[in-house]
Amino acid sequence: IPVTTQGSQQTQPPQKHYGITSPISLAAPKETDCVLTQKLIETLKPFGVFEEEEELQRRILILGKLNNLVKEWIREISESKNLPQSVIENVGGKIFTFGSYRLGVHTKGADIDALCVAPRHVDRSDFFTSFYDKLKLQEEVKDLRAVEEAFVPVIKLCFDGIEIDILFARLALQTIPEDLDLRDDSLLKNLDIRCIRSLNGCRVTDEILHLVPNIDNFRLTLRAIKLWAKRHNIYSNILGFLGGVSWAMLVARTCQLYPNAIASTLVHKFFLVFSKWEWPNPVLLKQPEECNLNLPVWDPRVNPSDRYHLMPIITPAYPQQNSTYNVSVSTRMVMVEEFKQGLAITDEILLSKAEWSKLFEAPNFFQKYKYLVEMPWYVVGLVESKIRILVGSLEKNEFITLAHVNPQSFPAPKENPDKEEFRTMWVIGLVFKKTENSENLSVDLTYDIQSFTDTVYRQAINSKMFEVDMKIAAMHVKRKQLHQLLPNHVLQKKKKHSTEGVKLTALNDSSLDLSMDSDNSMSVPSPTSATKTSPLNSSGSSQGNSPAPAVTAASVTNIQATEVSVPQVNSSESSGGTSSESIPQTATQPAISPPPKPTVSRVVSSTRNAATSGNAATKIPTPIVGVKRTSSPHKEESPKKTKTEEKTSSTDLSDIPALPANPIPVIKNSIKLRLNR
């Protein structure tokens, strides 16, 4: 891996200007920076972020075979449509790559994102029929499947051991030249919207590479930042953190601000810039351009919904979009605190007080949070894409400061050891607000969790993915119970990850008590009923079973905690940083403050019926008076869908009946936390 220095550029004519503002520093790297960069490379190697040359050549060979298949297929289509022979000989066709492989930062065993570009006489239907059949005949191709109805239609396959996702775009050209530059905005004229979406990945990736001063320095820095983000559980676009393209744009912006710096300096400056960034000011790599193609672009001055985005990072290619529309108050808070921690650690590294390995130490999620909600379920992809709705709902609870989903999922304990089950478990850490003049506080999470499970069940029914055995459950777990639910290596004792501004006092686990009952007509056991895998102390009482087959009720779960102090998070608090450089914000976009939380209060009942069927009579406990929420009980807010989001269904869930005619086993769990101070 080359360590690129650019000290000689200072004696040359003024270098090219990158970005929408002037650079912060044009300083050339010093000898110590080069030494630190080499140490960074050596630290990264054991994590598998660099692929061997042999594997790189194998990928190039596979892409070459795929490119030849595309050219051959397009010639066959051209002949079948009786095109002139002169056109057939030069018709072209090409495979482009995008994503981490195109950026040059893919890791060992990573998949390849590819785009098949065809001339105007080749239809999308041809791609999903004749080209699919052609791929099926290749002996190197395994696990071939087409997802034609996706938001961005794709063919997925494994070619000689390498997983590849192939998108399709038909351009309004008679032939596809070898030197085609997809960054040309005129290529988007008269294109189908699905082709525009498919082209977007390549156009964004190519723009990023053209907007950084030094590609080698950018790549090494991005490898380090991506590894750091994954190790610190903040790498997941679908869960409301940042995905690969968003991290790439943040690193690219850092490179623009320090054009002559090398990787060791850029990693430190990355944390400096974004720990002090004044969100929701957007991160832009170039001034947005209007191409008069009437495509929707991110612009809070025009689109009111764009003003609600909390951490906008705008793609540089037209049509410009916000790549972080899933970010919530909690996920932004978690990421900003991690930026501050990263700055403190890199300060120590530059002062030779720490090694690079400290930056990549994985904090123990289960040591970081005292309150954990564990959720096992079956339909992983369907539910994972909805978790951010649950986080958003929890954030509206007036007693919750932060809800942090661990992006790492775990296999859930089986309810029936003799039956083959596929169950996945996710864990959410909660931080509660400090309350004054309240000795006995009740926090009821029943509505938040039940509205989430309702959404997932309706989505499963609508997308015809529902099966009788599918279910979702939620329960509060104590630290001492985690070893019964999680793999041993996850719970190994590690140094506590102290988060600046998120300090939790010690909690005596033995003072917690848990009660959870679920009521369902088909006797589907809840996770807590399997005492072999999760023996929990029961202190609550069941509310009685309803004889009606489709009636679902939930009883109250009380968690008693004596003398618990939950300090308030101070998001404005910043950690170390030896530099006092001012960070240039975007001048062309006004700072958009997030809207205030609704002030409508309501009394939360300790139970809620999912549905009723027939002449069912359900016993409802007395509501808990005095527990209020600052959210509307009738709305579920989900982030705005943008053009780049993969879509699973286009039907409005509000129009779908709560349950089908046949009874469905629905586990409804009521979770209530009581904090005695």
XYZ file of C-alpha atoms in Angstrom:
677
model
C 0.000 0.000 0.000
C 1.715 3.195 -1.123
C 2.185 6.021 1.355
C 1.633 9.040 -0.851
C 3.268 12.320 0.000
C 2.637 15.546 -1.830
C 5.202 17.919 -0.428
C 6.495 18.670 -3.929
C 3.147 20.230 -4.867
C 3.887 23.328 -2.836
C 6.549 24.415 -5.340
C 4.181 23.866 -8.271
C 1.542 26.297 -9.586
C -1.602 26.636 -7.436
C -3.318 23.271 -7.228
C -6.885 22.519 -8.240
C -9.561 23.693 -5.819
C -11.807 20.935 -4.433
C -15.127 21.281 -2.642
C -17.498 24.178 -1.999
C -15.197 25.999 0.449
C -11.510 26.781 0.624
C -9.230 24.188 2.254
C -8.546 24.490 5.980
C -4.882 23.606 5.532
C -2.494 23.028 2.635
C 0.278 21.729 4.910
C 2.402 18.956 3.458
C 2.939 15.741 5.471
C 5.870 15.520 7.850
C 8.088 12.527 8.446
C 6.150 11.644 11.603
C 2.923 11.584 9.557
C 4.462 9.064 7.161
C 5.573 6.865 10.065
C 2.104 7.005 11.622
C 0.512 6.156 8.283
C 2.718 3.090 7.918
C 1.754 2.023 11.452
C -1.905 2.499 10.510
C -1.465 0.171 7.525
C 0.147 -2.498 9.712
C -2.699 -2.183 12.232
C -5.353 -2.576 9.521
C -3.869 -5.697 7.927
C -4.982 -8.241 10.580
C -8.591 -7.060 10.192
C -8.712 -8.285 6.579
C -9.406 -4.889 5.006
C -6.818 -5.499 2.271
C -7.301 -8.203 -0.340
C -4.375 -10.221 -1.679
C -3.179 -9.468 -5.210
C -4.214 -12.961 -6.324
C -7.810 -12.304 -5.239
C -7.822 -8.896 -6.920
C -6.751 -10.474 -10.211
C -9.444 -13.128 -9.807
C -12.108 -10.444 -9.474
C -10.808 -8.668 -12.575
C -10.927 -11.962 -14.505
C -14.510 -12.671 -13.403
C -15.663 -9.166 -14.361
C -13.971 -9.613 -17.741
C -15.932 -12.836 -18.349
C -19.147 -11.107 -17.309
C -18.411 -8.170 -19.610
C -17.886 -10.544 -22.559
C -21.173 -12.291 -21.756
C -22.970 -8.928 -21.865
C -21.465 -8.003 -25.245
C -22.322 -11.427 -26.661
C -25.896 -11.220 -25.339
C -26.468 -7.722 -26.760
C -25.198 -8.863 -30.179
C -27.672 -11.772 -30.068
C -30.543 -9.428 -29.155
C -29.512 -7.053 -31.954
C -29.554 -9.888 -34.517
C -32.945 -11.110 -33.314
C -34.332 -7.586 -33.845
C -32.902 -7.394 -37.393
C -30.544 -4.479 -36.867
C -28.107 -3.654 -39.715
C -24.881 -5.650 -39.605
C -22.825 -2.433 -39.363
C -24.661 -1.552 -36.140
C -24.365 -5.080 -34.714
C -20.577 -5.063 -35.125
C -20.239 -1.887 -33.035
C -23.265 -2.197 -30.740
C -21.136 -2.529 -27.632
C -22.529 -2.948 -24.121
C -20.535 -2.820 -20.931
C -20.359 -3.810 -17.261
C -19.620 -0.925 -14.880
C -18.910 -1.347 -11.189
C -19.808 0.866 -8.244
C -19.849 0.734 -4.454
C -16.869 -0.379 -2.367
C -15.245 -2.294 -5.240
C -15.277 0.730 -7.552
C -14.020 2.963 -4.731
C -11.171 0.499 -4.186
C -11.952 -0.168 -0.523
C -13.603 -3.599 -0.659
C -12.571 -6.163 1.941
C -11.762 -9.861 1.628
C -14.745 -11.818 0.349
C -16.877 -8.715 -0.297
C -19.494 -8.766 -3.051
C -19.355 -6.657 -6.231
C -22.023 -4.151 -7.250
C -22.268 -4.033 -11.044
C -24.331 -2.272 -13.698
C -25.134 -3.644 -17.159
C -25.441 -0.759 -19.651
C -27.220 -1.553 -22.926
C -28.251 0.433 -26.034
C -31.798 1.642 -26.654
C -33.071 -1.410 -28.545
C -32.445 -3.740 -25.579
C -35.385 -3.830 -23.176
C -35.420 -4.420 -19.433
C -37.578 -7.489 -20.078
C -34.732 -8.895 -22.218
C -32.354 -8.489 -19.282
C -34.619 -10.488 -16.939
C -35.374 -13.204 -19.520
C -32.733 -13.921 -22.169
C -29.740 -12.601 -20.182
C -30.961 -14.430 -17.073
C -31.207 -17.633 -19.130
C -27.716 -17.040 -20.531
C -26.302 -16.695 -17.012
C -28.104 -19.898 -15.998
C -26.131 -21.811 -18.639
C -22.745 -20.735 -17.219
C -21.245 -23.465 -15.050
C -19.477 -20.877 -12.827
C -22.821 -19.269 -11.899
C -24.544 -20.441 -8.707
C -27.455 -19.114 -6.594
C -28.939 -17.182 -9.523
C -32.081 -15.189 -8.678
C -33.893 -12.217 -10.188
C -35.627 -9.521 -8.104
C -37.502 -7.722 -10.873
C -40.086 -6.021 -8.658
C -37.576 -4.352 -6.306
C -37.324 -0.561 -6.062
C -34.042 -0.983 -7.977
C -34.485 -4.235 -9.987
C -31.506 -6.586 -9.721
C -30.138 -9.999 -10.688
C -28.150 -11.637 -7.882
C -25.669 -14.433 -8.470
C -22.484 -16.067 -7.275
C -19.919 -16.178 -10.106
C -17.037 -18.526 -9.371
C -17.362 -17.903 -5.634
C -17.792 -14.105 -5.848
C -21.234 -12.672 -5.071
C -22.366 -10.114 -7.656
C -25.460 -7.884 -7.844
C -26.182 -6.731 -11.407
C -28.463 -3.768 -12.156
C -29.640 -2.809 -15.643
C -29.826 0.525 -17.473
C -30.877 1.144 -21.076
C -29.462 4.365 -22.504
C -30.983 6.363 -25.371
C -27.961 5.523 -27.554
C -27.690 3.295 -30.615
C -24.325 1.923 -29.459
C -22.414 1.857 -26.172
C -18.827 3.108 -26.635
C -16.000 1.666 -24.521
C -15.008 5.114 -23.219
C -18.529 6.050 -22.071
C -18.524 8.418 -19.077
C -21.647 7.855 -16.991
C -21.152 11.204 -15.199
C -22.548 12.964 -18.290
C -25.941 14.328 -17.179
C -27.274 14.353 -20.745
C -27.389 10.535 -20.607
C -30.370 10.812 -18.243
C -32.645 12.440 -20.831
C -35.721 10.390 -21.772
C -34.754 7.511 -19.473
C -37.068 5.267 -17.502
C -36.996 6.104 -13.771
C -35.722 2.591 -12.977
C -32.772 3.160 -15.304
C -32.026 6.480 -13.593
C -32.036 4.759 -10.203
C -29.773 2.018 -11.511
C -27.316 4.559 -12.938
C -27.221 6.532 -9.688
C -24.775 4.218 -7.882
C -22.152 4.425 -10.629
C -22.602 8.163 -11.103
C -22.211 8.901 -7.375
C -19.155 6.647 -7.006
C -17.431 8.146 -10.056
C -18.156 11.692 -8.851
C -16.649 10.966 -5.431
C -13.431 9.701 -7.023
C -13.246 12.832 -9.202
C -13.809 15.154 -6.238
C -10.937 14.027 -3.984
C -7.397 15.470 -4.318
C -5.552 12.153 -3.939
C -7.304 8.822 -4.471
C -4.715 6.665 -2.646
C -4.908 8.792 0.508
C -8.705 8.814 0.267
C -8.880 5.022 -0.020
C -6.614 4.278 2.914
C -8.459 6.770 5.106
C -11.824 5.332 4.100
C -10.681 1.786 4.902
C -9.735 2.920 8.404
C -12.982 4.846 8.988
C -15.187 2.008 7.694
C -13.441 -0.485 9.978
C -13.795 1.900 12.931
C -17.528 2.396 12.208
C -18.168 -1.340 11.978
C -16.245 -2.059 15.170
C -18.241 0.634 16.997
C -21.654 -0.598 15.795
C -22.544 2.488 13.744
C -22.300 1.047 10.216
C -25.839 0.334 8.972
C -27.933 2.536 6.720
C -31.054 0.427 7.229
C -30.906 0.829 11.031
C -30.475 4.610 10.910
C -26.686 4.900 10.990
C -24.516 5.511 7.905
C -23.933 3.150 4.998
C -20.845 2.781 2.841
C -21.526 5.665 0.444
C -22.235 8.077 3.329
C -18.951 7.249 5.086
C -17.185 7.664 1.734
C -18.634 11.160 1.279
C -17.617 12.236 4.790
C -14.054 11.039 4.162
C -14.048 12.738 0.746
C -15.091 16.038 2.357
C -12.237 15.691 4.853
C -9.809 15.130 1.972
C -11.091 18.297 0.292
C -10.459 20.334 3.435
C -6.911 18.936 3.850
C -5.859 18.233 0.226
C -2.154 17.554 0.954
C -2.588 15.462 4.098
C -1.956 11.702 4.192
C -4.032 8.997 5.873
C -2.807 9.311 9.476
C -3.601 13.033 9.477
C -6.852 12.607 7.559
C -8.221 10.090 10.066
C -7.595 12.576 12.891
C -9.036 15.481 10.889
C -12.107 13.381 10.050
C -12.973 13.135 13.748
C -12.110 16.784 14.313
C -14.370 18.023 11.511
C -17.431 15.890 12.209
C -17.314 16.011 16.001
C -17.709 19.785 15.618
C -20.013 19.827 12.580
C -23.178 21.837 13.161
C -25.863 19.409 12.072
C -28.278 19.624 10.293
C -26.085 21.736 7.992
C -25.624 19.462 4.951
C -22.327 17.925 3.848
C -21.797 18.736 0.154
C -18.885 17.703 -2.065
C -19.856 20.131 -4.848
C -22.434 22.788 -5.566
C -25.720 21.173 -6.652
C -26.416 21.608 -10.352
C -29.809 21.856 -12.004
C -30.109 19.893 -15.250
C -33.726 20.843 -16.037
C -34.740 17.190 -16.227
C -37.505 17.687 -13.643
C -36.201 14.970 -11.351
C -36.764 15.379 -7.588
C -33.635 16.570 -5.771
C -32.833 17.269 -2.117
C -33.595 20.922 -1.408
C -35.098 22.015 1.943
C -35.955 25.401 0.467
C -38.398 23.700 -1.913
C -39.309 20.411 -0.208
C -40.648 20.834 3.342
C -39.989 17.170 4.153
C -36.254 17.673 3.517
C -36.152 20.140 6.429
C -36.740 17.267 8.853
C -33.550 15.407 7.875
C -31.210 15.428 10.869
C -27.825 14.612 9.340
C -27.961 15.355 5.599
C -25.084 14.065 3.464
C -25.870 14.907 -0.150
C -24.815 12.760 -3.105
C -22.761 14.739 -5.652
C -24.404 13.395 -8.840
C -27.691 14.637 -10.288
C -30.371 14.028 -9.056
C -28.855 14.941 -5.682
C -30.302 12.949 -2.770
C -29.758 12.724 0.967
C -28.055 9.389 1.649
C -28.849 9.552 5.393
C -32.634 9.972 5.423
C -32.892 7.106 7.959
C -30.875 8.885 10.670
C -32.877 9.549 13.848
C -32.258 11.686 16.938
C -30.806 8.689 18.775
C -28.557 7.420 15.988
C -27.186 10.903 15.349
C -26.497 11.329 19.065
C -24.671 7.990 19.174
C -22.565 8.835 16.104
C -21.612 12.325 17.311
C -20.483 10.884 20.654
C -18.416 8.288 18.781
C -16.845 11.078 16.701
C -15.816 12.802 19.929
C -14.350 9.602 21.319
C -12.480 9.050 18.046
C -11.050 12.559 18.252
C -9.822 11.983 21.806
C -8.152 8.699 20.835
C -6.481 10.074 17.687
C -5.232 13.035 19.731
C -3.464 10.504 21.946
C -2.114 8.617 18.921
C -0.612 11.758 17.384
C 1.035 12.520 20.745
C 2.433 8.948 20.874
C 0.355 8.210 23.970
C -1.628 5.415 22.279
C -1.428 3.007 19.341
C -3.800 2.747 16.377
C -5.196 -0.490 17.787
C -6.968 1.535 20.484
C -9.084 3.249 17.820
C -10.346 -0.112 16.569
C -11.156 -1.637 19.959
C -14.768 -2.745 19.904
C -16.778 -1.335 22.829
C -18.998 -3.791 24.660
C -22.552 -2.787 23.811
C -23.899 -4.684 26.821
C -21.601 -2.887 29.253
C -22.489 0.475 27.760
C -26.246 0.324 28.449
C -27.953 -0.601 31.712
C -31.414 -0.992 30.200
C -31.757 -3.509 27.376
C -34.778 -4.647 25.376
C -34.276 -7.975 23.599
C -36.380 -8.786 20.513
C -36.285 -12.208 18.823
C -38.072 -12.693 15.490
C -38.206 -14.771 12.328
C -38.525 -12.503 9.273
C -35.106 -10.868 9.418
C -35.047 -8.649 6.310
C -38.653 -7.549 6.698
C -38.264 -6.608 10.361
C -34.769 -5.133 10.121
C -35.966 -2.470 7.707
C -38.656 -1.447 10.226
C -36.524 -1.248 13.393
C -35.883 2.439 12.833
C -39.657 2.991 13.150
C -39.509 1.424 16.615
C -36.507 3.604 17.521
C -38.393 6.686 16.343
C -41.379 5.690 18.451
C -39.209 5.130 21.537
C -37.566 8.532 21.019
C -40.963 10.214 21.333
C -41.385 8.812 24.810
C -40.800 11.795 27.077
C -38.688 9.733 29.502
C -36.286 8.289 26.894
C -33.224 10.230 25.780
C -31.672 7.655 23.491
C -32.522 4.294 21.888
C -29.517 2.517 20.343
C -30.022 -0.621 18.238
C -27.008 -2.900 18.093
C -26.510 -3.492 14.327
C -25.105 -6.915 15.147
C -27.846 -9.528 15.373
C -27.572 -12.839 17.195
C -29.196 -16.262 16.838
C -32.076 -16.428 19.291
C -32.584 -19.456 21.580
C -34.965 -22.001 20.082
C -38.364 -22.418 21.647
C -38.568 -26.010 20.436
C -35.181 -27.780 20.256
C -36.678 -30.601 18.169
C -37.997 -28.257 15.503
C -35.925 -26.501 12.861
C -36.339 -22.787 13.497
C -34.700 -19.685 12.080
C -34.816 -17.023 14.780
C -32.820 -13.823 14.996
C -32.444 -11.578 18.028
C -31.765 -7.840 18.157
C -30.938 -5.808 21.251
C -31.845 -2.168 21.922
C -30.055 -0.138 24.603
C -32.021 2.645 26.314
C -30.909 5.779 28.158
C -33.526 7.513 30.330
C -33.753 11.196 31.098
C -32.924 12.524 34.522
C -36.126 13.529 36.247
C -36.557 15.978 39.079
C -39.074 15.848 41.918
C -40.088 12.323 41.003
C -39.438 9.582 43.505
C -41.490 6.938 41.707
C -41.518 7.035 37.900
C -43.353 4.610 35.629
C -42.263 4.292 32.001
C -44.622 2.255 29.833
C -43.260 0.990 26.499
C -46.329 -1.064 25.614
C -47.706 1.239 22.924
C -44.316 1.755 21.270
C -43.629 -1.953 20.894
C -47.150 -2.994 19.961
C -47.453 -0.368 17.226
C -44.145 -1.639 15.839
C -45.239 -5.292 15.825
C -48.538 -4.312 14.200
C -46.644 -2.584 11.400
C -44.431 -5.608 10.778
C -47.324 -8.074 10.762
C -49.310 -5.943 8.328
C -46.296 -5.626 6.067
C -45.757 -9.405 6.153
C -49.412 -10.023 5.279
C -49.359 -7.436 2.494
C -46.174 -8.811 0.924
C -47.474 -12.394 1.252
C -44.517 -13.342 3.429
C -46.566 -14.204 6.482
C -46.525 -17.734 7.865
C -48.336 -19.064 10.910
C -45.113 -19.664 12.863
C -43.831 -16.118 12.414
C -43.851 -13.992 15.532
C -42.147 -11.084 17.238
C -41.608 -10.685 20.954
C -39.921 -8.125 23.188
C -38.646 -8.370 26.725
C -36.464 -6.504 29.154
C -33.386 -8.495 30.193
C -30.966 -8.162 33.075
C -27.228 -8.336 32.615
C -27.034 -11.601 34.521
C -29.516 -13.149 32.059
C -27.563 -12.194 28.942
C -25.387 -15.324 29.051
C -28.543 -17.391 28.506
C -29.391 -15.485 25.328
C -26.082 -14.481 23.721
C -22.926 -16.308 22.589
C -20.156 -16.432 25.202
C -17.627 -14.461 23.122
C -20.033 -11.484 22.982
C -20.113 -11.148 26.754
C -16.392 -11.390 27.417
C -15.344 -8.841 30.003
C -13.838 -5.790 28.378
C -12.854 -2.372 29.488
C -15.946 -0.257 29.708
C -16.494 2.086 26.810
C -17.063 5.407 28.512
C -19.066 7.736 26.337
C -18.556 11.440 26.908
C -21.908 12.895 27.782
C -23.604 9.486 28.190
C -22.650 8.400 31.704
C -24.769 5.784 33.414
C -24.573 5.031 37.103
C -24.131 1.490 38.334
C -27.264 -0.583 38.616
C -27.682 -3.445 41.028
C -28.994 -6.242 38.791
C -30.413 -8.147 41.740
C -32.843 -5.306 42.411
C -34.582 -5.821 39.065
C -37.622 -7.980 38.726
C -39.329 -8.952 35.531
C -42.778 -10.145 34.708
C -44.035 -10.762 31.232
C -47.141 -12.515 30.021
C -48.403 -12.965 26.519
C -51.877 -13.923 25.531
C -52.635 -15.593 22.250
C -55.341 -17.817 20.913
C -53.178 -20.503 19.352
C -50.981 -21.147 22.385
C -47.851 -19.878 20.676
C -45.223 -19.776 23.424
C -43.496 -16.495 24.085
C -39.709 -16.462 24.543
C -40.131 -16.113 28.291
C -42.276 -19.217 28.559
C -39.343 -21.387 27.558
C -37.770 -21.451 30.992
C -34.937 -23.633 29.773
C -33.440 -20.807 27.779
C -34.649 -17.775 29.672
C -35.522 -18.329 33.329
C -36.953 -15.023 34.476
C -38.367 -14.105 37.852
C -42.068 -13.485 37.601
C -43.719 -10.941 39.822
C -46.714 -9.845 37.751
C -50.045 -11.498 37.258
C -51.741 -12.558 34.057
C -54.848 -10.701 33.037
C -56.814 -13.794 32.120
C -57.153 -15.514 28.777
C -59.848 -14.560 26.368
C -61.688 -17.460 24.759
C -61.949 -15.614 21.451
C -59.450 -17.059 18.955
C -58.332 -13.744 17.452
C -58.204 -11.620 20.592
C -54.777 -10.671 21.820
C -54.142 -8.877 25.086
C -51.028 -7.961 27.009
C -50.469 -7.697 30.712
C -48.229 -5.267 32.545
C -44.549 -5.965 33.024
C -43.113 -4.341 36.134
C -39.407 -3.844 36.560
C -38.512 -2.699 40.057
C -35.212 -0.873 40.475
C -34.182 0.687 43.758
C -32.185 3.908 43.924
C -31.555 4.174 40.196
C -30.070 7.419 38.962
C -30.373 8.087 35.241
C -28.427 11.254 34.338
C -29.520 13.311 31.400
C -27.512 13.201 28.179
C -25.718 16.411 27.401
C -25.316 16.386 23.636
C -23.505 19.699 23.567
C -20.644 18.408 25.669
C -17.513 17.847 23.622
C -14.483 15.760 24.315
C -10.795 16.360 23.743
C -9.282 17.962 20.721
C -6.082 19.876 20.536
C -6.962 21.834 17.428
C -8.996 25.035 17.422
C -9.577 25.090 13.664
C -12.943 26.423 12.537
C -14.960 23.995 10.468
C -16.522 25.547 7.348
C -20.212 24.737 7.120
C -22.267 24.835 3.978
C -22.873 28.446 3.071
C -25.499 27.863 0.419
C -27.944 25.966 2.595
C -29.556 27.455 5.702
C -29.286 25.506 8.925
C -32.550 23.671 9.385
C -33.461 23.063 12.994
C -35.417 19.889 13.663
C -39.057 20.554 14.512
C -40.024 20.518 18.184
C -41.611 17.387 19.566
C -45.405 17.404 19.707
C -46.722 18.636 23.029
C -49.914 16.585 23.011
C -50.004 14.404 26.124
C -51.990 11.271 26.694
C -52.445 8.705 29.419
C -50.900 5.392 28.469
C -52.870 2.304 29.305
C -51.026 -0.762 30.493
C -52.669 -2.927 27.846
C -53.864 -2.710 24.293
C -55.970 -5.044 22.152
C -54.507 -6.049 18.823
C -57.829 -7.091 17.325
C -61.162 -8.550 18.243
C -63.116 -11.260 16.500
C -66.589 -12.551 17.164
C -68.197 -12.011 20.548
C -64.968 -11.820 22.425
C -64.684 -10.289 25.854
C -61.240 -9.212 26.929
C -60.361 -8.130 30.425
C -58.565 -4.799 30.426
C -56.591 -3.699 33.475
C -57.020 -0.261 34.971
C -54.900 2.306 33.092
C -51.872 3.701 34.859
C -52.780 7.305 35.555
C -50.086 9.911 35.323
C -47.874 8.274 32.713
C -47.803 10.635 29.781
C -46.282 10.619 26.345
C -45.425 13.511 24.129
C -46.426 11.673 20.987
C -49.629 11.216 19.105
C -51.146 7.756 19.574
C -52.521 7.685 16.050
C -49.441 8.260 13.938
C -46.373 6.279 13.059
C -43.717 8.436 11.521
C -41.296 6.799 9.160
C -38.445 8.466 7.325
C -39.171 9.826 3.882
C -38.469 7.384 1.086
C -36.007 8.640 -1.482
C -35.093 7.439 -4.895
C -32.185 5.382 -3.671
C -34.082 3.401 -1.059
C -34.843 -0.214 -1.782
C -38.582 -0.680 -1.600
C -40.294 -3.821 -0.399
C -43.881 -2.759 -0.931
C -45.722 0.192 -2.415
C -49.050 -0.363 -0.664
C -50.139 1.955 2.117
C -50.195 -0.159 5.249
C -52.954 1.933 6.773
C -55.399 0.460 4.247
C -54.661 -3.126 5.172
C -56.896 -4.842 7.703
C -55.221 -5.424 11.040
C -55.551 -9.190 10.730
C -56.769 -11.578 8.006
C -59.843 -13.727 8.373
C -57.870 -16.670 9.718
C -56.554 -16.367 13.261
C -52.915 -15.307 13.530
C -50.731 -15.895 16.562
C -49.664 -12.450 17.678
C -47.503 -12.073 20.748
C -48.219 -8.810 22.524
C -45.873 -7.944 25.315
C -46.281 -5.001 27.614
C -43.047 -3.626 29.011
C -43.175 -1.143 31.847
C -40.176 0.199 33.707
C -40.608 1.569 37.226
C -37.714 3.657 38.490
C -37.780 4.246 42.245
C -35.429 7.015 43.344
